[in-house]
Short mmCIF file of C-alpha atoms in Angstrom, two decimals:
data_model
loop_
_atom_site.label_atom_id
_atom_site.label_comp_id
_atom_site.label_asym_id
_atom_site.label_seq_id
_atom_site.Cartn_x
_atom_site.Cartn_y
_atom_site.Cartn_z
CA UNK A 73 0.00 0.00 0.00
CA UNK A 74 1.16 3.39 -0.63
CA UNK A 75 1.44 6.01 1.94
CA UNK A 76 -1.49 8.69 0.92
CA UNK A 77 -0.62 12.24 2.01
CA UNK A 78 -3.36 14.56 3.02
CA UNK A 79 -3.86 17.47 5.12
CA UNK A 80 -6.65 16.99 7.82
CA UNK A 81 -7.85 19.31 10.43
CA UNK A 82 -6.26 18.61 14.09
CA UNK A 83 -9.91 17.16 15.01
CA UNK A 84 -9.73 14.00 12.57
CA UNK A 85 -6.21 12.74 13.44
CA UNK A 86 -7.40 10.23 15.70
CA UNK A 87 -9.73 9.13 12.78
CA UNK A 88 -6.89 8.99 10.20
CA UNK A 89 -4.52 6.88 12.36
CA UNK A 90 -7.60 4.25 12.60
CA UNK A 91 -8.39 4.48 9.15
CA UNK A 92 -5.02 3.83 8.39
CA UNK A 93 -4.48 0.91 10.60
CA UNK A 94 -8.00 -0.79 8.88
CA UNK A 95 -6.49 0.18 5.53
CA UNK A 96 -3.04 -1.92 6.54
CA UNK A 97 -5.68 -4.65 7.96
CA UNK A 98 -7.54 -4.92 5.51
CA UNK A 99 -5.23 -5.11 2.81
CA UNK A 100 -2.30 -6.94 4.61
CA UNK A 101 -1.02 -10.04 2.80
CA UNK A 102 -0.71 -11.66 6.43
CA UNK A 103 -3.30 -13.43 8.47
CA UNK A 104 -5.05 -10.55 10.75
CA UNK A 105 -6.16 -11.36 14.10
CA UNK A 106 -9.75 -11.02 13.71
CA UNK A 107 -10.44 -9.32 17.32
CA UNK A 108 -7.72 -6.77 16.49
CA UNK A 109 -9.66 -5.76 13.04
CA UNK A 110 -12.99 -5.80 15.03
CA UNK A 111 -11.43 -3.69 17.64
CA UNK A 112 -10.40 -1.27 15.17
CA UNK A 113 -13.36 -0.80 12.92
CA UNK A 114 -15.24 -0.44 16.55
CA UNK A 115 -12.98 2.62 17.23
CA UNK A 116 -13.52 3.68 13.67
CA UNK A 117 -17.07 3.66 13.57
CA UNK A 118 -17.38 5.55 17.11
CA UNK A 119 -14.93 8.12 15.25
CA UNK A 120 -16.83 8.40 12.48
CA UNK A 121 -20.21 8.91 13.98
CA UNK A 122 -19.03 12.35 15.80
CA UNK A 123 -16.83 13.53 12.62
CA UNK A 124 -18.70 15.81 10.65
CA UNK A 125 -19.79 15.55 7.13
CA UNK A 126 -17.37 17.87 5.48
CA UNK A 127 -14.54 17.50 2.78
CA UNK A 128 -11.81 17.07 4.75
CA UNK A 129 -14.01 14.02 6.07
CA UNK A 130 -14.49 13.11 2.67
CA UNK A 131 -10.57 12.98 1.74
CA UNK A 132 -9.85 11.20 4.27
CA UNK A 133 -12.55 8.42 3.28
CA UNK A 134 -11.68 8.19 -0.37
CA UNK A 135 -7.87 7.95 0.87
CA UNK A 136 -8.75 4.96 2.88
CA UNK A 137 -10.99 2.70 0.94
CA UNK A 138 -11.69 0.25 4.21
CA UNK A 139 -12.90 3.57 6.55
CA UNK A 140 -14.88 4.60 3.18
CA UNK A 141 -17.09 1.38 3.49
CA UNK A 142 -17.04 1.47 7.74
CA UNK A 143 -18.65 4.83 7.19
CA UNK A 144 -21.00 3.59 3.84
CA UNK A 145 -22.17 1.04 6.32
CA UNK A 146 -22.69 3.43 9.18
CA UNK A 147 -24.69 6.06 7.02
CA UNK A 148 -25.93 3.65 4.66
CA UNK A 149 -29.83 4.48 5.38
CA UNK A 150 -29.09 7.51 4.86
CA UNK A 151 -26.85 8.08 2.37
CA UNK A 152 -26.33 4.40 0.63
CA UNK A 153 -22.97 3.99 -1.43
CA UNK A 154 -22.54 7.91 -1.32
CA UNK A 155 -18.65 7.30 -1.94
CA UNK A 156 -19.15 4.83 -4.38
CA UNK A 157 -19.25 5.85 -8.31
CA UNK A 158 -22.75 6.19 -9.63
CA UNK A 159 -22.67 2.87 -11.75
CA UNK A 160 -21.22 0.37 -9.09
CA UNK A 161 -23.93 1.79 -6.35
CA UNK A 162 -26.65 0.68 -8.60
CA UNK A 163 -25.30 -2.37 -10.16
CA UNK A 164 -24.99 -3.33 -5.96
CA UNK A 165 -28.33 -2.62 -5.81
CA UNK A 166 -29.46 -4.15 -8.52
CA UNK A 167 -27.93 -7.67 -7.61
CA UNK A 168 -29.17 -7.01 -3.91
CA UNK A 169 -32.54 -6.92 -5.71
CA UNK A 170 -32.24 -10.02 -7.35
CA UNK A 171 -31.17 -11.93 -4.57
CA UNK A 172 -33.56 -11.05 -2.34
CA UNK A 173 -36.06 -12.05 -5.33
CA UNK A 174 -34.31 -15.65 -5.83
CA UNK A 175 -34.55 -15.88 -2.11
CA UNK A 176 -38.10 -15.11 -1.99
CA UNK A 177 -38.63 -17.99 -4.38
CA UNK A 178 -37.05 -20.30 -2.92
#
């Protein structure tokens, strides 16, 4: 992974040295220890919830892919894939949609 350099306010370092550490989890080539990465997206998500919406917010997601989807997740009745191109949100959708058809079949 390369190192992405942004400036953040003061009040979101916390936030970017978690979403950093899930970005190394999540994309580490070793076996994670799956209460550490639980642990961490924990601490992200309580992060997350008090950060407000604002761009430097939204750098710091599209920096860190992993936080993007903790906080997709978080605001996700809300907002859905807001951080997500246009196309991918509604091709998600769109297979969401047919599975929960196929399951109603079945």
């Amino acid at each position: 992974m390369n190192d992405t350099t942004i400036q953040v306010p003061a009040r979101l370092l916390g936030l970017v040295m978690m979403a950093r550490l899930l970005q190394r989890l999540d994309t580490s080539r070793e076996p994670v220890d799956a209460r550490q990465y639980r642990d961490v997206v924990r601490r992200l998500q309580d992060l997350l919830r008090t950060a407000p919406a604002d761009d430097a917010l939204r750098a710091v997601l599209i920096a860190y892919p992993a936080a993007g989807e903790v906080y997709e997740n978080l605001r996700y009745e809300h907002a859905g894939l807001c951080l997500q191109p246009l196309e991918r949100s509604l091709g998600t959708e769109l297979q969401a949609r047919e599975a929960l058809r196929r399951a109603a079949r079945a």
